[in-house]
Coordinates of C-alpha atoms and ligand atoms in Angstrom, one line a residue:
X1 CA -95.5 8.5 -21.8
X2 CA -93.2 5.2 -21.7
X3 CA -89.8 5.9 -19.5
X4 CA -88.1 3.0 -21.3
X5 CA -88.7 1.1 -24.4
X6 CA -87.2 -2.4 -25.9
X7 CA -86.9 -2.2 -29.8
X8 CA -87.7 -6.0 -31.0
X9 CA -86.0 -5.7 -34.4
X10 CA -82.3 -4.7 -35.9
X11 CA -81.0 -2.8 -38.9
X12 CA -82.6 0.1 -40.1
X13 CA -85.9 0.2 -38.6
X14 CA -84.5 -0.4 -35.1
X15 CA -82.3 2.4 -35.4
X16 CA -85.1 4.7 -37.1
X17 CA -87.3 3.9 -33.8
X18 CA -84.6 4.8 -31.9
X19 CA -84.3 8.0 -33.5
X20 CA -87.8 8.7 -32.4
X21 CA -87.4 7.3 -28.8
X22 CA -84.3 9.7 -28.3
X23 CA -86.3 12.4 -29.6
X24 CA -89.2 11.7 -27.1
X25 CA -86.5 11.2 -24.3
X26 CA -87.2 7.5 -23.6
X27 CA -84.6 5.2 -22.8
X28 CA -84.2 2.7 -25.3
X29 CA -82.9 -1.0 -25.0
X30 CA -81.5 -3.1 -28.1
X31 CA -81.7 -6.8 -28.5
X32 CA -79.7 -8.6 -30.8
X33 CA -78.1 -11.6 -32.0
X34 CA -74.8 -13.0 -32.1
X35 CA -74.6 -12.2 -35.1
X36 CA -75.7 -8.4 -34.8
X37 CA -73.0 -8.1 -31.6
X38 CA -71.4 -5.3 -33.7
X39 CA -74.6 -3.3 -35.2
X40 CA -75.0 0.6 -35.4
X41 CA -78.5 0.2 -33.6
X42 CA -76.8 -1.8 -30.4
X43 CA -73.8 0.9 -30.3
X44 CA -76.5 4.0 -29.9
X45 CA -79.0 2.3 -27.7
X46 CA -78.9 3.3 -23.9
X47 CA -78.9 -0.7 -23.2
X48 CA -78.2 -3.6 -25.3
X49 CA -78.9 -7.9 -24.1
X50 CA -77.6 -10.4 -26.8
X51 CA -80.9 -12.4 -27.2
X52 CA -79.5 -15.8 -29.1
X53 CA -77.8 -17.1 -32.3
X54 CA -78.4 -16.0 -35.7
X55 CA -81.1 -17.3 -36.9
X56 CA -83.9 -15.8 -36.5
X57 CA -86.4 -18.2 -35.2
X58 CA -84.1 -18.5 -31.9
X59 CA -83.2 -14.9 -31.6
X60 CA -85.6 -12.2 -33.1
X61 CA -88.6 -14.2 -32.9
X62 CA -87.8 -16.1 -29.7
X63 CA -90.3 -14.6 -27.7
X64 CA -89.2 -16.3 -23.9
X65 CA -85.7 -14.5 -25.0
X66 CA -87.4 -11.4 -25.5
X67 CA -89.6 -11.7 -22.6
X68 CA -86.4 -12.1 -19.9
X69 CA -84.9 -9.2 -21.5
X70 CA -87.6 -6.6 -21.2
X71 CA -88.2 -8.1 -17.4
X72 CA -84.1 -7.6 -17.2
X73 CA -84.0 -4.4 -18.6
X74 CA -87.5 -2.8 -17.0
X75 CA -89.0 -1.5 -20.2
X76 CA -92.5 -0.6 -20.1
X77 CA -93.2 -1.0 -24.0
X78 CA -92.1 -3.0 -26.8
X79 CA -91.8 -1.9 -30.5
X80 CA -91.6 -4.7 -32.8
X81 CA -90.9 -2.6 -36.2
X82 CA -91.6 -4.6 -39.1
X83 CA -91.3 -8.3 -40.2
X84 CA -90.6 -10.8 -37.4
X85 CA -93.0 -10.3 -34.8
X86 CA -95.0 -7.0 -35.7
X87 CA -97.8 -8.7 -36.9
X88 CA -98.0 -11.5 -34.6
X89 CA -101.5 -10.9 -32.5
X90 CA -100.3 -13.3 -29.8
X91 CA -96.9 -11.7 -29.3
X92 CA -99.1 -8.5 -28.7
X93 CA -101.3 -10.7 -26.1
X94 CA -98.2 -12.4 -24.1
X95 CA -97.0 -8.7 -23.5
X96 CA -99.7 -7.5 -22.3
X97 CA -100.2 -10.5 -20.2
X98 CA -96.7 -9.6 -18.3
X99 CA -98.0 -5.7 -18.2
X100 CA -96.2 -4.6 -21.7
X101 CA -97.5 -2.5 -23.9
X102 CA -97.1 -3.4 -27.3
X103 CA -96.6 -0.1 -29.8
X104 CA -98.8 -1.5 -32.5
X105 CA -102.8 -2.0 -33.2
X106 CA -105.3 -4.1 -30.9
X107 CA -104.2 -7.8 -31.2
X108 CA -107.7 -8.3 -32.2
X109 CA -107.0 -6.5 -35.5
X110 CA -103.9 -7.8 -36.2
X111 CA -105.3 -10.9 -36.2
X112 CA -108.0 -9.8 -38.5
X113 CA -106.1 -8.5 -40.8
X114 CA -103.5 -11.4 -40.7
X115 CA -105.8 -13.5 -42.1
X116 CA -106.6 -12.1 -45.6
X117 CA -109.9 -14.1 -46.4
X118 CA -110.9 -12.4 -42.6
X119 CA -110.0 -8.9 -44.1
X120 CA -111.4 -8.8 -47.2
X121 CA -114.7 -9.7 -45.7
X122 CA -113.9 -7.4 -43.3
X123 CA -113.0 -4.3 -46.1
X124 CA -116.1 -5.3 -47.6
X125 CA -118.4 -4.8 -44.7
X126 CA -116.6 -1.6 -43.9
X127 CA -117.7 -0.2 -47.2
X128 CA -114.0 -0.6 -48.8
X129 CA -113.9 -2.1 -52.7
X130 CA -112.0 -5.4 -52.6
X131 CA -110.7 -7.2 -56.1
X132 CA -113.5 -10.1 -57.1
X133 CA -112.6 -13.4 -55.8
X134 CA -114.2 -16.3 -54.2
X135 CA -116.0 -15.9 -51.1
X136 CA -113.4 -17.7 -48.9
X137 CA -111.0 -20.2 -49.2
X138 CA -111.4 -22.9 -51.8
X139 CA -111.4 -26.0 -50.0
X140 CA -111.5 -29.8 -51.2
X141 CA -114.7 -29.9 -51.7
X142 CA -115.3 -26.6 -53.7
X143 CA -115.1 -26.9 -57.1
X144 CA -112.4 -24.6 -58.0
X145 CA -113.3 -24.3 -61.6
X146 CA -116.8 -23.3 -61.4
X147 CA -115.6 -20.6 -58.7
X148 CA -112.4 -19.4 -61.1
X149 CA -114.6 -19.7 -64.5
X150 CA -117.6 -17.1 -62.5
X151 CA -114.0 -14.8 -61.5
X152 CA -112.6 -15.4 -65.2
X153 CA -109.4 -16.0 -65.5
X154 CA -106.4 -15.3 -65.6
X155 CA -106.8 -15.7 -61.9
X156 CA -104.6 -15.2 -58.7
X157 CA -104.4 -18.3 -56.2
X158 CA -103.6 -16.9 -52.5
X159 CA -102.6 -18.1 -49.2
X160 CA -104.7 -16.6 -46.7
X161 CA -101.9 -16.2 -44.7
X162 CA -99.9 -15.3 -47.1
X163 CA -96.7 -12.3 -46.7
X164 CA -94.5 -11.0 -48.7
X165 CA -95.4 -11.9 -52.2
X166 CA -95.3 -15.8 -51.1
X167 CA -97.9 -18.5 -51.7
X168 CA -99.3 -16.6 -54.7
X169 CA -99.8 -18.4 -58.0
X170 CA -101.2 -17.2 -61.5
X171 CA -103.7 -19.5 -63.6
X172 CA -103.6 -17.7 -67.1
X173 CA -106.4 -20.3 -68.4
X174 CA -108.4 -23.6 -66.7
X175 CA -105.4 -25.9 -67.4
X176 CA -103.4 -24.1 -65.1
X177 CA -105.9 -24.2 -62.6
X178 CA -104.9 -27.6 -60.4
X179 CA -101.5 -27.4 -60.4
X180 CA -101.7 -23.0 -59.1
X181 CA -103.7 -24.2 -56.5
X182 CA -101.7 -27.1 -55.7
X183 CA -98.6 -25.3 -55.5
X184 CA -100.1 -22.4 -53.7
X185 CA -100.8 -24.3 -51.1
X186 CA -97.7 -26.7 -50.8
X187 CA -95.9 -23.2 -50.7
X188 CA -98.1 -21.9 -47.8
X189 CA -98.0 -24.6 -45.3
X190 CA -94.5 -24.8 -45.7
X191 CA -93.9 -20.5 -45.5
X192 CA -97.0 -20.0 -43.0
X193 CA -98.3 -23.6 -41.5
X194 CA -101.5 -22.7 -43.2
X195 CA -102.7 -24.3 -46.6
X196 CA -105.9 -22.7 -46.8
X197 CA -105.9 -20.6 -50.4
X198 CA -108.2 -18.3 -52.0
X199 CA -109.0 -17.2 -55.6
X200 CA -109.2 -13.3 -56.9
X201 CA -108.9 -11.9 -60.7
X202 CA -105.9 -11.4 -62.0
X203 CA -105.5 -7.7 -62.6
X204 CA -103.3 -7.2 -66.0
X205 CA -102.0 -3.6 -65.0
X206 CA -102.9 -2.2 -61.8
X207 CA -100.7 -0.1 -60.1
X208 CA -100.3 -0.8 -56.4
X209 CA -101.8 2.1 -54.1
X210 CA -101.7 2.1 -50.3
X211 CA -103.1 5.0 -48.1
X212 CA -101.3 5.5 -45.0
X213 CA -103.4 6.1 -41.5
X214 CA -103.1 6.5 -37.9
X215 CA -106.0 5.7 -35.4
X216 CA -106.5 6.9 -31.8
X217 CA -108.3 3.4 -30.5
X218 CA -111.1 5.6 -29.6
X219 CA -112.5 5.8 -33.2
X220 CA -110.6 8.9 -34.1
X221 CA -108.6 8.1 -37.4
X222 CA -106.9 10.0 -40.4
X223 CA -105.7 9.0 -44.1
X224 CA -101.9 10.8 -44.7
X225 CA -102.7 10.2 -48.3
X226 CA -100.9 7.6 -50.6
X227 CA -97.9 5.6 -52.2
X228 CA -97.6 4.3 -54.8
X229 CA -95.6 1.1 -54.7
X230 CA -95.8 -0.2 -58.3
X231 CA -92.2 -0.8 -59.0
X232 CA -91.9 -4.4 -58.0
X233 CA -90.2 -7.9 -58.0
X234 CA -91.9 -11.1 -56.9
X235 CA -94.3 -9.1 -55.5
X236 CA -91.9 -7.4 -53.6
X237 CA -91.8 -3.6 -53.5
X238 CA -88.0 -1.9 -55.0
X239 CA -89.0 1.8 -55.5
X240 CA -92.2 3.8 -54.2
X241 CA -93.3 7.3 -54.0
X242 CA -96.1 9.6 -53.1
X243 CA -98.3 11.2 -54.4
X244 CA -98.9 8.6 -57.0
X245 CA -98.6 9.8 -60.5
X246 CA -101.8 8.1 -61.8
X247 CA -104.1 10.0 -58.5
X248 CA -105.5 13.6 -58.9
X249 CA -106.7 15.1 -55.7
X250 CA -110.3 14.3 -56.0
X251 CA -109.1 10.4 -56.6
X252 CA -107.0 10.5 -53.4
X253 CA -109.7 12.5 -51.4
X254 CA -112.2 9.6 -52.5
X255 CA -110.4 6.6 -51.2
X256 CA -109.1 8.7 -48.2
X257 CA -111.8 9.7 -46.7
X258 CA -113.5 5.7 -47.6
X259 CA -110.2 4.4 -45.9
X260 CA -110.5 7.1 -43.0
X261 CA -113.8 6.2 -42.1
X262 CA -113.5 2.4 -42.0
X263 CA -110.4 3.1 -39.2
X264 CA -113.0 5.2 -37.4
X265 CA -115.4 2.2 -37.6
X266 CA -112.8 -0.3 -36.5
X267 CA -111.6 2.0 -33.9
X268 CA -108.0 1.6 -35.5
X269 CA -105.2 2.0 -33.1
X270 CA -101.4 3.2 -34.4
X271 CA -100.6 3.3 -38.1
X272 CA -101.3 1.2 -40.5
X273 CA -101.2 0.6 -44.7
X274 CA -104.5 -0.4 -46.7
X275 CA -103.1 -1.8 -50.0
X276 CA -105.2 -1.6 -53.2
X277 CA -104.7 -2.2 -56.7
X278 CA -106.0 0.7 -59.1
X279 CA -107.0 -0.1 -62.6
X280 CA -109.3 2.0 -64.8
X281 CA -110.1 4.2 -61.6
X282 CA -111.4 1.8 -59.1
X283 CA -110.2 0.6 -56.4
X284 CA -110.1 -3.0 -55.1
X285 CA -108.6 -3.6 -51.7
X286 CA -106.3 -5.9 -51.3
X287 CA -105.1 -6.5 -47.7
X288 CA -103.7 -4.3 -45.0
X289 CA -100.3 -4.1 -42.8
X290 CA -100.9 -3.3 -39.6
X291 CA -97.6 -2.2 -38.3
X292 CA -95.2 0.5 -39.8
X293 CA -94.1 -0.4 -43.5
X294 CA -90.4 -0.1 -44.6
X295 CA -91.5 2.8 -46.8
X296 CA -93.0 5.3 -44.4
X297 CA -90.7 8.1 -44.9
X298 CA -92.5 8.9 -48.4
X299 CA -95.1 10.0 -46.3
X300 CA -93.4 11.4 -44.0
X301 CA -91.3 13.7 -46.3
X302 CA -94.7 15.0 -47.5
X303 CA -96.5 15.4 -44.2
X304 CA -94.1 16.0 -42.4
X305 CA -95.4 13.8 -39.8
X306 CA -92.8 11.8 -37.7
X307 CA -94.7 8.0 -37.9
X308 CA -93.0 6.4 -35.4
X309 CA -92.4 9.3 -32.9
X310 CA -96.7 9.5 -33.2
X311 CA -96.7 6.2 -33.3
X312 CA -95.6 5.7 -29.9
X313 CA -97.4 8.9 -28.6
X314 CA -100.0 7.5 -29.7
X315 CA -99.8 3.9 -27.7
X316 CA -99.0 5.4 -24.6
X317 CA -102.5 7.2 -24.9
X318 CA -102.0 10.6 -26.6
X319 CA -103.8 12.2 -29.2
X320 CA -104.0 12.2 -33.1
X321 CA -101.3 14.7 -33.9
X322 CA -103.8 17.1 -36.7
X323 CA -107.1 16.7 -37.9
X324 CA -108.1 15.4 -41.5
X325 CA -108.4 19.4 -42.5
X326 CA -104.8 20.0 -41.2
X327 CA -102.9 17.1 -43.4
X328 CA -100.6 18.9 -45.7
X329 CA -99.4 17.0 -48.9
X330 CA -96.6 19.0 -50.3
X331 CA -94.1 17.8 -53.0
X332 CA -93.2 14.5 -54.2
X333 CA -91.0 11.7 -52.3
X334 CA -89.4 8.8 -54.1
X335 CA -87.8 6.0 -52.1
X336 CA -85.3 3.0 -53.6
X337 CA -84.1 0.2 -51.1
X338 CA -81.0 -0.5 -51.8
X339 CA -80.4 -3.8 -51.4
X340 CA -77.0 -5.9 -51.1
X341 CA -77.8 -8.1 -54.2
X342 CA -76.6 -8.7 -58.2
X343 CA -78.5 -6.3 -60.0
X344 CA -78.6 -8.3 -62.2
X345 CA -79.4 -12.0 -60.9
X346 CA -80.9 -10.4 -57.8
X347 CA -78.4 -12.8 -55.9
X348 CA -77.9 -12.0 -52.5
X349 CA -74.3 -10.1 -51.6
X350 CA -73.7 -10.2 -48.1
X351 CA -70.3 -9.1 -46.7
X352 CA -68.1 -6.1 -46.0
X353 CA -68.5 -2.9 -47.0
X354 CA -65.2 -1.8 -47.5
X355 CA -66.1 2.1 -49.1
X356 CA -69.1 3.8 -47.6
X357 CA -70.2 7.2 -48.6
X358 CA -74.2 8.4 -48.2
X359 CA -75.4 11.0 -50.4
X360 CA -76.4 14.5 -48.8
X361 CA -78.0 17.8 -49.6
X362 CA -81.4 19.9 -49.9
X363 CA -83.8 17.2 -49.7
X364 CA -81.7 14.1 -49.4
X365 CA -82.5 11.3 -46.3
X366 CA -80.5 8.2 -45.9
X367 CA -82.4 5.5 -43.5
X368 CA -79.6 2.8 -43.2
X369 CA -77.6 1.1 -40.4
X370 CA -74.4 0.1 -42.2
X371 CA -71.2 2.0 -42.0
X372 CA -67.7 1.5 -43.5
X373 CA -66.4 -1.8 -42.5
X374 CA -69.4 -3.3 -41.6
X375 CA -70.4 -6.9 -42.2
X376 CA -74.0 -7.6 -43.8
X377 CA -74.4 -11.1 -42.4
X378 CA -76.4 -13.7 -45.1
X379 CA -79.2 -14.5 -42.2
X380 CA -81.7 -11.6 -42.7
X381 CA -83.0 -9.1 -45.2
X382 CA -80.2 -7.7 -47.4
X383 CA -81.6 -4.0 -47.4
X384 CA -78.2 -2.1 -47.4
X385 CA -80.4 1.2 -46.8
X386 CA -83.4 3.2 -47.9
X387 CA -82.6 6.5 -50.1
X388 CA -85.8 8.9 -49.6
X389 CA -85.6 11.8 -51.7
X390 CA -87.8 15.0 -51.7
X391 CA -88.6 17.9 -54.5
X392 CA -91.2 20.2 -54.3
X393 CA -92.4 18.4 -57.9
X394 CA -91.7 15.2 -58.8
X395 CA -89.4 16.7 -61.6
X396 CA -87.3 18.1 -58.9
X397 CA -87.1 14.7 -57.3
X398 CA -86.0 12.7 -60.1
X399 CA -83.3 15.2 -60.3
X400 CA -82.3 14.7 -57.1
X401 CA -82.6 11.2 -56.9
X402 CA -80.1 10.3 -60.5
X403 CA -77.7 13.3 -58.6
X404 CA -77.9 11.2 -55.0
X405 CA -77.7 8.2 -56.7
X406 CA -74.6 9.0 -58.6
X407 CA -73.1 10.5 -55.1
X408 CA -73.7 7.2 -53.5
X409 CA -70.5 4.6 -53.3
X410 CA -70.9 1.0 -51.5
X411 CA -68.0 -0.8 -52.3
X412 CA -66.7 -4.7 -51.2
X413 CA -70.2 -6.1 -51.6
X414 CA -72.8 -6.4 -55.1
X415 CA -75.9 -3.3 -54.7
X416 CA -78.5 -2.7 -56.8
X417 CA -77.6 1.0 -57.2
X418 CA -76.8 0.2 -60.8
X419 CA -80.6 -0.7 -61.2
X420 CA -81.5 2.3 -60.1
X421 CA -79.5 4.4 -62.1
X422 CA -81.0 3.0 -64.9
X423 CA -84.5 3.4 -63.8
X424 CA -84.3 6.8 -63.0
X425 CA -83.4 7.5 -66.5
X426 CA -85.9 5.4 -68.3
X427 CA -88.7 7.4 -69.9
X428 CA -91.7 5.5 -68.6
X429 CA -90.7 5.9 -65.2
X430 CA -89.9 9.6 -65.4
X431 CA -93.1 10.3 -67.0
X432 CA -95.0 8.3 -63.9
X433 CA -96.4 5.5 -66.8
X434 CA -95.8 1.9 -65.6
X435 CA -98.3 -0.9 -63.2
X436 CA -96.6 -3.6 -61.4
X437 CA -95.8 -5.7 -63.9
X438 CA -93.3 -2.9 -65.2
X439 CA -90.3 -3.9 -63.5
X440 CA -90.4 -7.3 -64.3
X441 CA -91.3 -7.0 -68.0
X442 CA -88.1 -4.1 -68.2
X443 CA -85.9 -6.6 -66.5
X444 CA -86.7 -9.7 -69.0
X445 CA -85.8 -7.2 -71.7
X446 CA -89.3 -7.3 -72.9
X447 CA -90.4 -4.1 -74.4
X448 CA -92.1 -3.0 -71.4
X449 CA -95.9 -2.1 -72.3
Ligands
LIG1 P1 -98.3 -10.0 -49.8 O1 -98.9 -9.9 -48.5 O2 -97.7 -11.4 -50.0 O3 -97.3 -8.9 -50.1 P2 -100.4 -8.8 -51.4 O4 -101.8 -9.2 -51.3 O5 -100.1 -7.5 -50.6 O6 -99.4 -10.0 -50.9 O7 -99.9 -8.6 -52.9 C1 -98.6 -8.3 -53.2 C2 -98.5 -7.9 -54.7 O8 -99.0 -9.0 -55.5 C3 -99.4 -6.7 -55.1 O9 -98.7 -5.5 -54.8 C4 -99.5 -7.0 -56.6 O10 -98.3 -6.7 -57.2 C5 -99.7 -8.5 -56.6 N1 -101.1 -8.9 -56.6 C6 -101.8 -9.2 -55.5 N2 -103.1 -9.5 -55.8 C7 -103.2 -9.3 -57.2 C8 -104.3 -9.5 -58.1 N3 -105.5 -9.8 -57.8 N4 -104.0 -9.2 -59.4 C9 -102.7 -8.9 -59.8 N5 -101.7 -8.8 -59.0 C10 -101.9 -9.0 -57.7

């Protein structure tokens, strides 16, 4: 096991993997910015080194920063949590290349998967249904049309590269072809240095269905079931939960045990998230995370498998934790991130929290790093905290959620609480009905079909 690890991230995932490290009883070493001098996550680590100004690019992602300060410090391992470097193959190279190990997948497979065109040929290969699209990227030369008119449209320009719901463009008919794919690309060289762009159909109402896993590196690998991460804006996930309401258990078994077997395959190392869309009972595979996701505790209130602790266990060496026949799914787990934005505008509200009060009770986690008096700062993500509820129905944990959700007060800066409120009360999200267009159609006041 590692004596000593360096956590390469801040706010609540940095403090979650500290939770597991102090659990494991490995020292643990925080970096952070200027701006993060004052964070919960640098107060409860054993060792803290400021690592550069706020912005990112010179402090979270400055990798020579980080470098000196695991070589100060004399951690053996760096977790990168998500976002910034977790998905970054060469970041996983350089450490090993100074005798680090890096808790997160092969950096062969992180590259794969980085490059979505790469991992849908991949998915494909490994038996795994992918949505149609073209075969690669649509270059120059290609003519686009003839490629979208075989797909049909409406179709779904994206950057191979692409992240978090970025460099994705819709063509509803073949006059809105040039300028999707033109704008596609401007938008992913200028978010990812890389213009390259691929077509898929555009699914009308999927719903979005990830299974979660966790590989040994040796070709030993498990499925933990799904989420179902619908609820979305800009492509960007507000409210998931597991089991999905549109799977039954022979669905989820199905795509499991597909999903399970292609980690076995790969010889899959750590967790990791294959994303799907699901329309008319198929499956088409979208891409895959290979690093812990923001909304891991779903599964882990339904497991009861600790991710993170397992997923360092598991990169120092050890074991899968159970077998397939021993994973447990019991009750339902519903997760909002509550961000510090307008819930109306979606404007970002950084500031000081000047009132402060989690929910608690049977079945109630809070995974935040913010306290009374603390200042959100307007350079990173403005997730104010994750609110994981559990029930042993999903009845029972829409109950719980509107009750937590009414104890919860964050005062001084904007939340999107109020959102939530709402939502938890609407009808078609109470009775499990909506795809990922939902959200945005409810929130345009369109009658949301
Ligand atoms: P990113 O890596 O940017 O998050 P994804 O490929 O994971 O991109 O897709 C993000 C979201 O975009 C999906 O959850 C879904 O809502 C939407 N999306 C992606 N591909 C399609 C598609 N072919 N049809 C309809 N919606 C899609």
């Amino acid at each position: 096991m590692f004596d000593k690890i360096l956590i390469a991230n801040r706010g609540e995932i940095a403090l979650r993997i500290l939770r597991a490290c102090k659990e494991l009883g490995i020292a643990t070493v925080a970096v952070h910015s200027t701006a993060d001098a004052d964070a919960m996550h640098v107060r409860l680590a054993d060792e803290s080194v400021c690592i550069g100004p706020p912005p990112s690019k010179d402090s979270y992602l400055n990798v020579p920063a980080l470098l000196a300060a695991c070589e100060i410090t004399g951690v053996d391992a760096v977790h990168p949590g998500y976002g910034f470097l977790s998905e970054n193959a060469r970041f996983a190279e350089i450490l090993g290349e100074h005798n680090l190990h890096f808790i997160g997948p092969k950096a062969e497979h992180i590259r794969l998967m980085g490059d979505k065109i790469e991992a849908k040929k991949t998915a494909r290969k490994l038996g795994i249904p992918v949505v149609p699209g073209s075969e690669g990227a649509v270059g120059a030369n290609d003519d686009a049309m003839a490629i979208a008119q075989k797909i049909g449209f409406p179709v779904l320009v994206k950057a191979a590269s692409g992240g978090g719901g970025r460099g994705m463009k819709v063509a509803q008919a073949a006059e809105d072809l040039m300028l999707a794919l033109s704008t596609a690309a401007n938008e992913a060289k200028s978010a990812f240095g890389d213009a390259s762009v691929y077509l898929e159909k555009y699914l009308q109402k999927p719903r979005h269905i990830e299974i979660q896993v966790l590989g040994d590196g040796r070709g030993g690998a498990i499925h933990l079931g799904e989420r179902d991460c619908s609820l979305q804006r800009r492509h960007q996930k507000v409210w998931e939960e597991g089991p999905s309401p549109a799977l039954d258990v022979a669905a989820r078994q199905k795509i499991g045990a597909t999903v399970a077997k292609a980690m076995q395959q790969m010889k899959y190392l750590g967790v990791g998230t294959v994303e799907f869309l699901y329309e008319d009972g198929e499956f088409y595979f979208i891409e895959m995370n290979t690093r812990i996701q923001v909304e891991h505790p779903v599964t882990e209130m339904i497991t009861d498998i600790d991710l993170v602790l397992e997923q360092i266990r598991i990169a120092a060496g050890g074991d899968l934790p159970i077998t397939q026949d021993e994973v447990m799914i019991h009750g339902h787990s519903i997760e909002c991130r509550v961000n510090a934005e307008n819930p109306v505008s979606f404007r970002p509200s950084p500031g000081k929290i000047m009132q402060y009060h989690p929910p608690g009770g049977l079945g109630v986690r809070i995974d935040s790093a913010v306290y009374q008096g603390y200042v959100i700062p307007p350079y990173y993500d403005s997730l104010v905290g994750k609110l994981i509820v559990h029930g042993k129905t999903r009845g029972e944990c829409l109950m719980r959620l509107r009750r937590a959700l009414d104890e919860m007060v964050v005062e001084g800066i904007e939340t999107t609480l109020p959102l939530f409120r709402a939502l938890v009360r609407e009808p078609a999200i109470i009775d499990g009905d909506y795809h990922i267009h939902w959200l945005e159609q409810y929130l345009n006041g369109q009658p949301a079909a």
